[in-house]
């Protein structure tokens, strides 16, 4: 198989953008073109001012600066990029279906299929098609069937190359991955992709498997990670009633090398575009094979996570004398984790929704999330009218303004800057008693209590 000279990636999102930027950075002799239907997104990727890139990731600007215009290009001309490419990554979104069979659980593969049809229509020479999007197991079968029946004699090899990067540390994860996983049937096609990664990833960290193992491994990795968070969150509730401290429990169990210390932080609940979607997918697949016990087992991870978000909101209401009606709650953080502007499935959205149902006023400050995004997240729920959301929720650019005249402050995201605030100043401008609900256990309880704040963390 000839050496790859041109790579195209369809989908310039949180996955496609950073991944292709690093592949281009590390392979200066390969031309990498990232295309997207969304012209505004492409324009943002091409913005001269690197702080305007559509995805915020520490270190991404440096990578883009090095490669963009040299061998990294962002474009809306999808047909041309497909035509030129020897290898095409599909990195479009696969949201949970909101209609029809599998609604609320199965992945909506309509964009993947559209991509496959477009590739089939445009391609004039043989190509390797790489699934980068997280997909239900055996999606490659559908891709194959569409691509192999074009009737124009073009040959396609299909590979699965799931992404394991975590947002906020995407560049670090791409530069030093624990492993790269490549699944496929054709050894030569697999090798061409191995060669691209082997430029910077040690060979022993590049795992090759069959297609189905690769597809399934991605879902299982996310399900295991999410399960750890739900497990420690379940224990956090038990800690609150028994007098144990969840941080101490997590530390104590994490010291067992078989358990390990990572992913044991109790929180207001996990969010992000992947965990919930991938588990729902796993549950859907299991049920579709009638493996109901398996499905129930994994579904419990989601049930626990929903409970944790609701429990946090309920705790605020209960502590504020059973009513938040007309009270001001300051939200510090809206992103689903620190160091990202991504808000998909963020716990903050659901906690806010719950408090708004009780007619609270919320003022949000997040260092990276725009007001537009916050309102879009709330409107998307469809719980109340957009006008009502704008009446009840205010978004500000200054954390002290957010906490001004608040009855309670709730920490929803673990942004480092929250720890460095002048909490005396915040306390002075709040209603008394002044409550702090730390959904991430990042603030120093004794410091806050000495100031006079009433502090409640998770699992203590
Ligand atoms: C997405 C999926 O959510 C994830 O499961 C998968 O692993 C990778 O792709 P992400 O990059 O975070 O993750 O999604 P998103 O930021 O929504 O980016 C997808 C992009 O694809 C969007 O910019 C969208 O405009 C684009 N797109 C979608 C196309 O260009 N063509 C399409 O037909 C559909
Ligand atoms: C995840 C996987 O980690 C990554 O490998 C995959 O490619 C995509 O999905 P991501 O969703 O970006 O990445 O972030 P992650 O760091 O996994 O956090 C997910 C959620 O879990 C966040 O809301 C985070 O705050 C929460 N979390 C994580 C906890 O509440 N406690 C923890 O100990 C760890």
Short mmCIF file of C-alpha atoms and ligand atoms in Angstrom, two decimals:
data_model
loop_
_atom_site.label_atom_id
_atom_site.label_comp_id
_atom_site.label_asym_id
_atom_site.label_seq_id
_atom_site.Cartn_x
_atom_site.Cartn_y
_atom_site.Cartn_z
CA UNK A 1 0.00 0.00 0.00
CA UNK A 2 1.41 3.41 -0.90
CA UNK A 3 2.42 5.94 1.69
CA UNK A 4 -0.25 8.34 2.81
CA UNK A 5 0.22 11.88 1.43
CA UNK A 6 -3.20 13.40 1.99
CA UNK A 7 -5.47 13.02 4.98
CA UNK A 8 -8.95 14.48 5.23
CA UNK A 9 -11.02 14.61 8.38
CA UNK A 10 -14.77 15.21 8.21
CA UNK A 11 -15.86 17.01 11.38
CA UNK A 12 -13.91 19.91 12.91
CA UNK A 13 -15.21 19.47 16.46
CA UNK A 14 -13.61 18.80 19.83
CA UNK A 15 -12.23 15.50 18.55
CA UNK A 16 -11.46 16.13 14.87
CA UNK A 17 -9.86 19.56 15.35
CA UNK A 18 -7.26 18.78 18.03
CA UNK A 19 -6.51 15.25 16.76
CA UNK A 20 -5.81 16.38 13.21
CA UNK A 21 -3.78 19.35 14.44
CA UNK A 22 -1.45 16.98 16.28
CA UNK A 23 -1.26 14.48 13.39
CA UNK A 24 -0.29 17.39 11.11
CA UNK A 25 2.19 18.76 13.62
CA UNK A 26 3.95 15.40 13.90
CA UNK A 27 3.79 14.50 10.19
CA UNK A 28 4.86 17.65 8.31
CA UNK A 29 5.08 15.70 5.03
CA UNK A 30 1.38 14.76 5.10
CA UNK A 31 -1.23 17.32 4.04
CA UNK A 32 -4.08 17.28 6.54
CA UNK A 33 -7.37 18.95 5.65
CA UNK A 34 -10.18 19.23 8.20
CA UNK A 35 -13.60 19.92 6.71
CA UNK A 36 -16.93 20.73 8.28
CA UNK A 37 -20.39 21.69 7.07
CA UNK A 38 -20.44 24.45 9.65
CA UNK A 39 -18.83 27.43 7.89
CA UNK A 40 -18.66 29.54 11.06
CA UNK A 41 -16.69 26.80 12.79
CA UNK A 42 -14.22 26.55 9.89
CA UNK A 43 -13.84 30.34 9.86
CA UNK A 44 -13.02 30.20 13.58
CA UNK A 45 -10.39 27.49 12.98
CA UNK A 46 -8.85 29.80 10.37
CA UNK A 47 -9.01 32.88 12.60
CA UNK A 48 -5.79 34.86 12.72
CA UNK A 49 -6.24 35.42 16.45
CA UNK A 50 -5.52 32.01 17.98
CA UNK A 51 -7.59 32.81 21.06
CA UNK A 52 -10.62 32.67 18.77
CA UNK A 53 -10.26 28.97 17.86
CA UNK A 54 -13.63 27.23 18.30
CA UNK A 55 -12.26 24.73 20.79
CA UNK A 56 -10.45 25.82 23.94
CA UNK A 57 -7.71 23.37 24.92
CA UNK A 58 -4.49 24.27 26.74
CA UNK A 59 -1.63 24.09 24.21
CA UNK A 60 -3.85 23.76 21.13
CA UNK A 61 -3.03 27.28 19.92
CA UNK A 62 0.69 26.44 19.79
CA UNK A 63 0.08 23.30 17.74
CA UNK A 64 -2.22 25.11 15.31
CA UNK A 65 0.26 27.97 15.01
CA UNK A 66 3.01 25.54 14.03
CA UNK A 67 1.07 23.49 11.47
CA UNK A 68 -1.71 25.68 10.06
CA UNK A 69 -0.96 26.86 6.53
CA UNK A 70 2.06 24.54 6.37
CA UNK A 71 0.32 21.17 6.11
CA UNK A 72 -2.84 21.74 8.16
CA UNK A 73 -5.86 23.28 6.48
CA UNK A 74 -9.46 23.94 7.50
CA UNK A 75 -12.07 24.11 4.77
CA UNK A 76 -15.76 23.77 3.92
CA UNK A 77 -15.07 22.19 0.53
CA UNK A 78 -15.89 18.62 1.57
CA UNK A 79 -16.04 17.11 -1.93
CA UNK A 80 -12.65 18.38 -2.90
CA UNK A 81 -11.04 17.21 0.33
CA UNK A 82 -12.56 13.74 -0.10
CA UNK A 83 -11.36 13.56 -3.68
CA UNK A 84 -7.78 14.46 -2.73
CA UNK A 85 -7.48 12.19 0.29
CA UNK A 86 -5.77 8.80 0.57
CA UNK A 87 -7.17 8.44 4.06
CA UNK A 88 -10.42 9.89 5.42
CA UNK A 89 -11.23 10.19 9.12
CA UNK A 90 -14.90 10.44 10.02
CA UNK A 91 -15.23 12.52 13.16
CA UNK A 92 -18.76 13.82 13.00
CA UNK A 93 -21.06 13.77 15.97
CA UNK A 94 -23.20 10.76 16.82
CA UNK A 95 -25.78 12.15 19.23
CA UNK A 96 -28.25 10.04 21.15
CA UNK A 97 -31.39 9.59 19.06
CA UNK A 98 -34.18 12.00 19.95
CA UNK A 99 -36.84 10.24 17.87
CA UNK A 100 -38.09 6.83 16.76
CA UNK A 101 -36.70 3.44 17.70
CA UNK A 102 -33.99 3.60 20.32
CA UNK A 103 -34.98 7.17 21.22
CA UNK A 104 -33.00 8.39 24.23
CA UNK A 105 -30.50 5.51 24.00
CA UNK A 106 -29.26 4.50 20.57
CA UNK A 107 -26.74 6.61 18.68
CA UNK A 108 -28.07 8.54 15.74
CA UNK A 109 -25.90 7.46 12.84
CA UNK A 110 -27.47 9.69 10.25
CA UNK A 111 -24.37 11.93 9.94
CA UNK A 112 -22.05 8.93 9.63
CA UNK A 113 -24.19 7.51 6.88
CA UNK A 114 -24.32 10.86 5.09
CA UNK A 115 -20.53 10.99 5.20
CA UNK A 116 -20.25 7.47 3.82
CA UNK A 117 -22.62 8.29 0.97
CA UNK A 118 -20.73 11.46 0.17
CA UNK A 119 -17.42 9.58 0.14
CA UNK A 120 -18.95 6.90 -2.09
CA UNK A 121 -20.23 9.54 -4.51
CA UNK A 122 -17.04 11.57 -4.76
CA UNK A 123 -14.21 9.03 -4.53
CA UNK A 124 -12.39 8.19 -7.75
CA UNK A 125 -9.47 6.23 -6.27
CA UNK A 126 -8.94 3.72 -3.44
CA UNK A 127 -9.17 5.09 0.07
CA UNK A 128 -8.83 4.11 3.69
CA UNK A 129 -11.79 5.24 5.76
CA UNK A 130 -11.17 5.61 9.49
CA UNK A 131 -13.96 5.72 12.06
CA UNK A 132 -12.93 8.27 14.66
CA UNK A 133 -16.38 9.00 16.04
CA UNK A 134 -17.52 6.72 18.84
CA UNK A 135 -19.91 4.29 17.29
CA UNK A 136 -22.05 1.39 18.29
CA UNK A 137 -20.40 -1.95 17.66
CA UNK A 138 -20.71 -3.17 14.08
CA UNK A 139 -21.19 0.28 12.54
CA UNK A 140 -18.30 -0.58 10.27
CA UNK A 141 -20.59 -3.15 8.71
CA UNK A 142 -22.97 -0.40 7.58
CA UNK A 143 -20.11 1.75 6.35
CA UNK A 144 -18.70 -1.15 4.38
CA UNK A 145 -22.01 -1.93 2.82
CA UNK A 146 -22.53 1.65 1.62
CA UNK A 147 -18.96 2.08 0.39
CA UNK A 148 -18.62 -1.31 -1.28
CA UNK A 149 -21.77 -0.94 -3.30
CA UNK A 150 -20.90 2.24 -5.15
CA UNK A 151 -20.41 0.37 -8.38
CA UNK A 152 -17.56 2.61 -9.53
CA UNK A 153 -14.78 0.12 -8.84
CA UNK A 154 -13.17 2.15 -6.02
CA UNK A 155 -11.81 0.02 -3.15
CA UNK A 156 -12.24 1.08 0.48
CA UNK A 157 -10.59 -0.26 3.60
CA UNK A 158 -12.30 0.49 6.86
CA UNK A 159 -10.45 1.03 10.12
CA UNK A 160 -11.66 1.87 13.59
CA UNK A 161 -9.44 4.26 15.53
CA UNK A 162 -11.35 5.44 18.58
CA UNK A 163 -10.26 8.56 20.41
CA UNK A 164 -9.35 8.40 24.09
CA UNK A 165 -8.41 12.03 24.64
CA UNK A 166 -10.08 13.80 27.54
CA UNK A 167 -11.12 17.40 27.10
CA UNK A 168 -9.00 19.94 28.92
CA UNK A 169 -5.95 17.71 28.50
CA UNK A 170 -6.48 16.83 24.82
CA UNK A 171 -3.07 17.98 23.59
CA UNK A 172 -1.19 16.26 26.41
CA UNK A 173 -3.26 13.08 25.78
CA UNK A 174 -2.58 13.24 22.04
CA UNK A 175 1.14 13.84 22.51
CA UNK A 176 1.51 11.08 25.13
CA UNK A 177 -1.35 8.62 24.72
CA UNK A 178 -1.57 5.63 27.09
CA UNK A 179 -2.35 3.71 23.93
CA UNK A 180 -3.53 4.17 20.36
CA UNK A 181 -6.10 1.59 19.25
CA UNK A 182 -6.49 0.58 15.62
CA UNK A 183 -8.98 -2.04 14.54
CA UNK A 184 -9.29 -3.41 11.03
CA UNK A 185 -9.31 -6.36 8.69
CA UNK A 186 -6.64 -5.51 6.17
CA UNK A 187 -3.12 -5.69 7.67
CA UNK A 188 -1.65 -3.26 5.13
CA UNK A 189 -4.31 -0.64 5.76
CA UNK A 190 -3.76 -1.03 9.50
CA UNK A 191 -0.02 -0.58 8.99
CA UNK A 192 -0.44 2.72 7.11
CA UNK A 193 -2.24 4.18 10.10
CA UNK A 194 0.22 2.63 12.56
CA UNK A 195 3.01 4.40 10.63
CA UNK A 196 1.34 7.79 11.05
CA UNK A 197 1.14 7.42 14.84
CA UNK A 198 4.50 5.65 15.19
CA UNK A 199 6.22 8.95 14.31
CA UNK A 200 5.67 10.01 17.93
CA UNK A 201 3.98 7.16 19.81
CA UNK A 202 6.15 4.24 21.04
CA UNK A 203 5.31 1.08 19.06
CA UNK A 204 4.34 -0.90 22.15
CA UNK A 205 1.59 1.64 22.84
CA UNK A 206 -0.07 1.08 19.48
CA UNK A 207 -2.57 -1.75 19.80
CA UNK A 208 -4.09 -3.43 16.77
CA UNK A 209 -7.24 -5.55 16.99
CA UNK A 210 -10.14 -6.67 14.86
CA UNK A 211 -12.74 -4.05 13.97
CA UNK A 212 -15.35 -5.11 16.49
CA UNK A 213 -12.98 -5.26 19.46
CA UNK A 214 -11.82 -1.76 18.66
CA UNK A 215 -15.34 -0.36 18.40
CA UNK A 216 -16.43 -2.07 21.60
CA UNK A 217 -13.29 -1.11 23.56
CA UNK A 218 -14.10 2.56 23.22
CA UNK A 219 -17.56 2.13 24.73
CA UNK A 220 -16.24 -0.12 27.46
CA UNK A 221 -13.38 2.23 28.41
CA UNK A 222 -15.83 5.09 28.91
CA UNK A 223 -18.31 2.88 30.75
CA UNK A 224 -15.61 1.74 33.19
CA UNK A 225 -14.43 5.30 33.81
CA UNK A 226 -17.97 6.56 34.36
CA UNK A 227 -18.68 3.61 36.62
CA UNK A 228 -15.84 4.63 38.92
CA UNK A 229 -17.30 8.11 39.24
CA UNK A 230 -20.77 6.75 39.97
CA UNK A 231 -19.31 4.29 42.47
CA UNK A 232 -17.52 6.98 44.47
CA UNK A 233 -20.56 9.27 44.19
CA UNK A 234 -22.76 6.51 45.61
CA UNK A 235 -20.33 6.24 48.51
CA UNK A 236 -20.38 10.04 48.96
CA UNK A 237 -24.04 9.87 49.96
CA UNK A 238 -23.26 7.16 52.47
CA UNK A 239 -20.39 9.26 53.85
CA UNK A 240 -22.71 12.18 54.46
CA UNK A 241 -24.93 10.16 56.77
CA UNK A 242 -22.24 8.13 58.54
CA UNK A 243 -19.64 10.81 59.26
CA UNK A 244 -17.02 9.35 56.94
CA UNK A 245 -15.20 11.71 54.57
CA UNK A 246 -15.31 10.64 50.93
CA UNK A 247 -11.90 12.19 50.18
CA UNK A 248 -10.35 10.10 52.92
CA UNK A 249 -12.15 6.97 51.71
CA UNK A 250 -11.06 7.61 48.10
CA UNK A 251 -7.47 8.13 49.20
CA UNK A 252 -7.49 5.01 51.35
CA UNK A 253 -8.91 2.72 48.68
CA UNK A 254 -6.91 4.33 45.85
CA UNK A 255 -3.68 3.37 47.61
CA UNK A 256 -4.49 -0.24 46.75
CA UNK A 257 -2.59 -0.63 43.51
CA UNK A 258 -5.33 -2.89 42.18
CA UNK A 259 -7.81 -0.03 42.50
CA UNK A 260 -5.51 2.92 41.79
CA UNK A 261 -6.01 6.59 42.71
CA UNK A 262 -7.47 8.05 39.50
CA UNK A 263 -11.11 8.79 38.72
CA UNK A 264 -12.19 8.60 42.34
CA UNK A 265 -13.15 12.24 42.81
CA UNK A 266 -16.65 12.59 44.18
CA UNK A 267 -18.51 15.31 42.32
CA UNK A 268 -21.86 16.82 41.49
CA UNK A 269 -22.00 14.23 38.69
CA UNK A 270 -20.15 13.47 35.50
CA UNK A 271 -20.95 15.26 32.26
CA UNK A 272 -19.40 15.53 28.83
CA UNK A 273 -20.43 14.35 25.42
CA UNK A 274 -19.18 10.80 25.87
CA UNK A 275 -19.90 9.06 29.16
CA UNK A 276 -23.67 9.11 29.15
CA UNK A 277 -23.99 8.61 25.41
CA UNK A 278 -21.59 5.68 25.34
CA UNK A 279 -23.19 3.91 28.29
CA UNK A 280 -26.64 4.39 26.78
CA UNK A 281 -25.24 2.85 23.64
CA UNK A 282 -23.84 -0.09 25.52
CA UNK A 283 -27.17 -0.57 27.28
CA UNK A 284 -29.01 -0.39 23.97
CA UNK A 285 -26.75 -2.93 22.31
CA UNK A 286 -27.04 -5.32 25.26
CA UNK A 287 -30.82 -5.04 25.24
CA UNK A 288 -30.99 -5.55 21.50
CA UNK A 289 -29.31 -8.94 22.07
CA UNK A 290 -31.71 -9.63 24.96
CA UNK A 291 -28.92 -9.36 27.53
CA UNK A 292 -31.18 -7.63 30.01
CA UNK A 293 -29.10 -8.23 33.13
CA UNK A 294 -26.05 -6.78 31.39
CA UNK A 295 -28.09 -3.78 30.25
CA UNK A 296 -29.54 -3.18 33.73
CA UNK A 297 -26.10 -3.39 35.28
CA UNK A 298 -24.65 -0.60 33.14
CA UNK A 299 -27.79 1.50 33.20
CA UNK A 300 -27.37 1.83 36.94
CA UNK A 301 -24.27 4.00 36.33
CA UNK A 302 -26.49 6.61 34.65
CA UNK A 303 -29.24 6.30 37.25
CA UNK A 304 -26.70 6.97 40.01
CA UNK A 305 -25.33 9.97 38.12
CA UNK A 306 -28.79 11.50 37.67
CA UNK A 307 -29.43 10.94 41.35
CA UNK A 308 -26.21 12.75 42.29
CA UNK A 309 -27.15 15.87 40.29
CA UNK A 310 -30.64 15.93 41.75
CA UNK A 311 -29.36 15.30 45.24
CA UNK A 312 -27.04 18.31 44.99
CA UNK A 313 -29.88 20.60 43.93
CA UNK A 314 -32.12 19.19 46.66
CA UNK A 315 -29.46 19.79 49.25
CA UNK A 316 -29.31 23.47 48.28
CA UNK A 317 -33.08 23.79 48.54
CA UNK A 318 -33.30 21.94 51.84
CA UNK A 319 -30.46 23.91 53.42
CA UNK A 320 -31.99 27.21 52.33
CA UNK A 321 -34.94 26.47 54.62
CA UNK A 322 -36.81 24.41 52.01
CA UNK A 323 -37.34 27.23 49.57
CA UNK A 324 -35.22 28.95 46.94
CA UNK A 325 -38.14 30.84 45.47
CA UNK A 326 -36.91 34.36 44.65
CA UNK A 327 -33.49 33.67 46.16
CA UNK A 328 -30.22 34.36 44.34
CA UNK A 329 -27.94 31.41 43.72
CA UNK A 330 -24.50 32.13 42.25
CA UNK A 331 -23.10 29.41 39.99
CA UNK A 332 -19.33 29.24 39.75
CA UNK A 333 -18.67 27.19 36.63
CA UNK A 334 -20.87 25.86 33.87
CA UNK A 335 -18.47 23.69 31.80
CA UNK A 336 -18.63 19.92 32.44
CA UNK A 337 -15.06 20.02 33.79
CA UNK A 338 -12.26 22.55 34.10
CA UNK A 339 -10.07 23.78 31.25
CA UNK A 340 -12.70 23.38 28.56
CA UNK A 341 -15.47 25.53 27.12
CA UNK A 342 -17.53 22.41 26.43
CA UNK A 343 -20.85 22.25 28.28
CA UNK A 344 -22.42 19.14 26.78
CA UNK A 345 -24.31 17.16 29.46
CA UNK A 346 -22.73 19.34 32.14
CA UNK A 347 -24.16 18.70 35.60
CA UNK A 348 -24.61 22.50 35.92
CA UNK A 349 -27.41 22.43 33.34
CA UNK A 350 -29.47 19.92 35.29
CA UNK A 351 -28.80 21.45 38.70
CA UNK A 352 -29.85 24.84 37.29
CA UNK A 353 -32.99 23.37 35.76
CA UNK A 354 -33.99 21.85 39.08
CA UNK A 355 -33.46 25.12 40.96
CA UNK A 356 -35.28 27.12 38.29
CA UNK A 357 -38.26 24.80 38.68
CA UNK A 358 -38.31 26.05 42.28
CA UNK A 359 -38.21 29.62 40.92
CA UNK A 360 -34.73 30.55 42.08
CA UNK A 361 -32.72 33.29 40.37
CA UNK A 362 -29.33 32.08 39.12
CA UNK A 363 -26.29 34.16 38.20
CA UNK A 364 -23.60 32.22 36.36
CA UNK A 365 -19.91 32.94 36.00
CA UNK A 366 -17.68 30.60 33.98
CA UNK A 367 -14.24 31.70 32.77
CA UNK A 368 -14.66 30.11 29.31
CA UNK A 369 -18.34 29.57 28.56
CA UNK A 370 -20.34 32.27 26.76
CA UNK A 371 -23.77 33.53 27.84
CA UNK A 372 -25.11 32.44 24.47
CA UNK A 373 -24.05 28.85 25.17
CA UNK A 374 -25.55 28.83 28.66
CA UNK A 375 -28.93 30.02 27.39
CA UNK A 376 -28.77 27.55 24.49
CA UNK A 377 -28.16 24.70 26.98
CA UNK A 378 -31.17 25.70 29.07
CA UNK A 379 -33.43 26.35 26.08
CA UNK A 380 -32.52 22.93 24.67
CA UNK A 381 -34.08 21.24 27.70
CA UNK A 382 -37.42 22.71 26.71
CA UNK A 383 -38.47 22.95 30.36
CA UNK A 384 -39.49 26.61 30.10
CA UNK A 385 -39.62 29.36 27.50
CA UNK A 386 -36.44 31.12 26.35
CA UNK A 387 -37.87 34.37 27.78
CA UNK A 388 -38.33 32.72 31.15
CA UNK A 389 -34.76 31.37 31.09
CA UNK A 390 -33.46 34.88 30.40
CA UNK A 391 -35.60 36.34 33.16
CA UNK A 392 -34.38 33.89 35.78
CA UNK A 393 -30.76 33.40 34.73
CA UNK A 394 -28.12 36.09 34.44
CA UNK A 395 -24.64 35.47 33.04
CA UNK A 396 -21.78 37.73 34.14
CA UNK A 397 -18.08 38.10 33.38
CA UNK A 398 -16.98 38.72 36.92
CA UNK A 399 -17.15 36.15 39.73
CA UNK A 400 -17.60 38.79 42.45
CA UNK A 401 -20.55 40.23 40.58
CA UNK A 402 -22.04 36.72 40.34
CA UNK A 403 -21.84 36.32 44.13
CA UNK A 404 -23.08 39.83 44.93
CA UNK A 405 -26.23 39.61 47.06
CA UNK A 406 -26.37 35.86 46.67
CA UNK A 407 -28.02 33.66 49.28
CA UNK A 408 -25.78 30.78 48.27
CA UNK A 409 -22.79 30.07 46.03
CA UNK A 410 -22.63 26.72 44.23
CA UNK A 411 -19.40 25.42 42.70
CA UNK A 412 -20.26 23.34 39.63
CA UNK A 413 -16.91 23.14 37.83
CA UNK A 414 -13.47 22.65 39.41
CA UNK A 415 -11.78 25.70 37.78
CA UNK A 416 -8.51 26.39 39.66
CA UNK A 417 -9.19 30.13 39.88
CA UNK A 418 -12.13 29.57 42.25
CA UNK A 419 -9.66 28.54 44.95
CA UNK A 420 -7.78 31.83 44.73
CA UNK A 421 -10.73 34.19 45.13
CA UNK A 422 -11.01 36.71 47.93
CA UNK A 423 -13.66 34.77 49.83
CA UNK A 424 -13.86 37.43 52.52
CA UNK A 425 -14.97 39.90 49.86
CA UNK A 426 -17.50 37.39 48.53
CA UNK A 427 -18.82 36.79 52.06
CA UNK A 428 -19.14 40.51 52.80
CA UNK A 429 -21.44 41.00 49.82
CA UNK A 430 -23.71 37.99 50.37
CA UNK A 431 -26.94 37.61 52.34
CA UNK A 432 -26.40 35.98 55.74
CA UNK A 433 -26.22 33.19 56.62
CA UNK A 434 -24.01 32.85 53.55
CA UNK A 435 -23.89 29.31 52.16
CA UNK A 436 -21.34 27.66 49.89
CA UNK A 437 -22.15 24.33 48.20
CA UNK A 438 -18.95 22.91 46.82
CA UNK A 439 -19.94 20.39 44.14
CA UNK A 440 -16.28 19.63 43.43
CA UNK A 441 -14.71 19.64 46.90
CA UNK A 442 -12.07 22.15 45.81
CA UNK A 443 -12.43 24.89 48.42
CA UNK A 444 -10.80 24.92 51.84
CA UNK A 445 -13.58 24.29 54.33
CA UNK A 446 -11.78 25.66 57.39
CA UNK A 447 -10.73 28.89 55.65
CA UNK A 448 -14.31 29.52 54.52
CA UNK A 449 -15.76 28.66 57.91
CA UNK A 450 -13.35 31.03 59.65
CA UNK A 451 -14.65 33.81 57.41
CA UNK A 452 -18.18 32.92 58.44
CA UNK A 453 -19.45 31.04 55.40
CA UNK A 454 -21.53 27.91 55.95
CA UNK A 455 -19.74 25.28 53.86
CA UNK A 456 -21.09 22.02 52.48
CA UNK A 457 -19.02 19.76 50.28
CA UNK A 458 -19.84 16.42 48.68
CA UNK A 459 -19.52 13.31 50.83
CA UNK A 460 -18.47 14.93 54.09
C1 LIG B 1 -17.93 13.79 18.04
C2 LIG B 1 -18.76 12.73 18.75
O1 LIG B 1 -19.55 13.37 19.74
C3 LIG B 1 -17.94 11.68 19.40
O2 LIG B 1 -18.73 10.59 19.76
C4 LIG B 1 -16.93 11.15 18.48
O3 LIG B 1 -16.05 10.32 19.18
C5 LIG B 1 -16.21 12.24 17.72
O4 LIG B 1 -17.09 13.19 17.16
P1 LIG B 1 -16.90 16.02 18.89
O5 LIG B 1 -15.77 16.27 17.96
O6 LIG B 1 -16.72 16.42 20.31
O7 LIG B 1 -17.22 14.50 19.03
O8 LIG B 1 -18.26 16.56 18.26
P2 LIG B 1 -18.56 18.00 17.71
O9 LIG B 1 -17.74 19.01 18.42
O10 LIG B 1 -20.04 18.12 17.67
O11 LIG B 1 -18.01 17.96 16.21
C6 LIG B 1 -18.59 17.30 15.15
C7 LIG B 1 -18.49 18.20 13.91
O12 LIG B 1 -18.93 17.47 12.76
C8 LIG B 1 -19.36 19.46 13.97
O13 LIG B 1 -18.53 20.59 13.81
C9 LIG B 1 -20.34 19.30 12.79
O14 LIG B 1 -20.63 20.53 12.17
C10 LIG B 1 -19.58 18.37 11.88
N1 LIG B 1 -20.42 17.63 10.95
C11 LIG B 1 -21.47 16.90 11.39
C12 LIG B 1 -20.11 17.65 9.59
O15 LIG B 1 -19.17 18.31 9.16
N2 LIG B 1 -20.87 16.90 8.73
C13 LIG B 1 -21.94 16.17 9.14
O16 LIG B 1 -22.61 15.52 8.33
C14 LIG B 1 -22.25 16.18 10.52
C1 LIG B 2 -13.81 11.00 28.54
C2 LIG B 2 -12.69 9.94 28.61
O1 LIG B 2 -11.87 10.21 29.76
C3 LIG B 2 -11.87 9.96 27.34
O2 LIG B 2 -10.90 8.94 27.36
C4 LIG B 2 -12.80 9.78 26.15
O3 LIG B 2 -12.08 9.85 24.93
C5 LIG B 2 -13.90 10.81 26.15
O4 LIG B 2 -14.61 10.77 27.39
P1 LIG B 2 -13.95 13.62 28.88
O5 LIG B 2 -15.42 13.40 28.90
O6 LIG B 2 -13.38 14.67 28.02
O7 LIG B 2 -13.21 12.27 28.50
O8 LIG B 2 -13.48 13.98 30.40
P2 LIG B 2 -13.20 13.14 31.71
O9 LIG B 2 -11.96 13.67 32.31
O10 LIG B 2 -13.24 11.70 31.49
O11 LIG B 2 -14.39 13.58 32.68
C6 LIG B 2 -15.73 13.20 32.44
C7 LIG B 2 -16.62 13.71 33.56
O12 LIG B 2 -16.39 12.98 34.76
C8 LIG B 2 -16.41 15.17 33.93
O13 LIG B 2 -17.65 15.80 34.17
C9 LIG B 2 -15.59 15.09 35.19
O14 LIG B 2 -15.75 16.24 36.00
C10 LIG B 2 -16.16 13.86 35.84
N1 LIG B 2 -15.23 13.22 36.80
C11 LIG B 2 -14.07 12.68 36.36
C12 LIG B 2 -15.58 13.13 38.14
O15 LIG B 2 -16.63 13.60 38.55
N2 LIG B 2 -14.71 12.50 39.00
C13 LIG B 2 -13.53 11.95 38.59
O16 LIG B 2 -12.80 11.40 39.43
C14 LIG B 2 -13.21 12.05 37.22
#
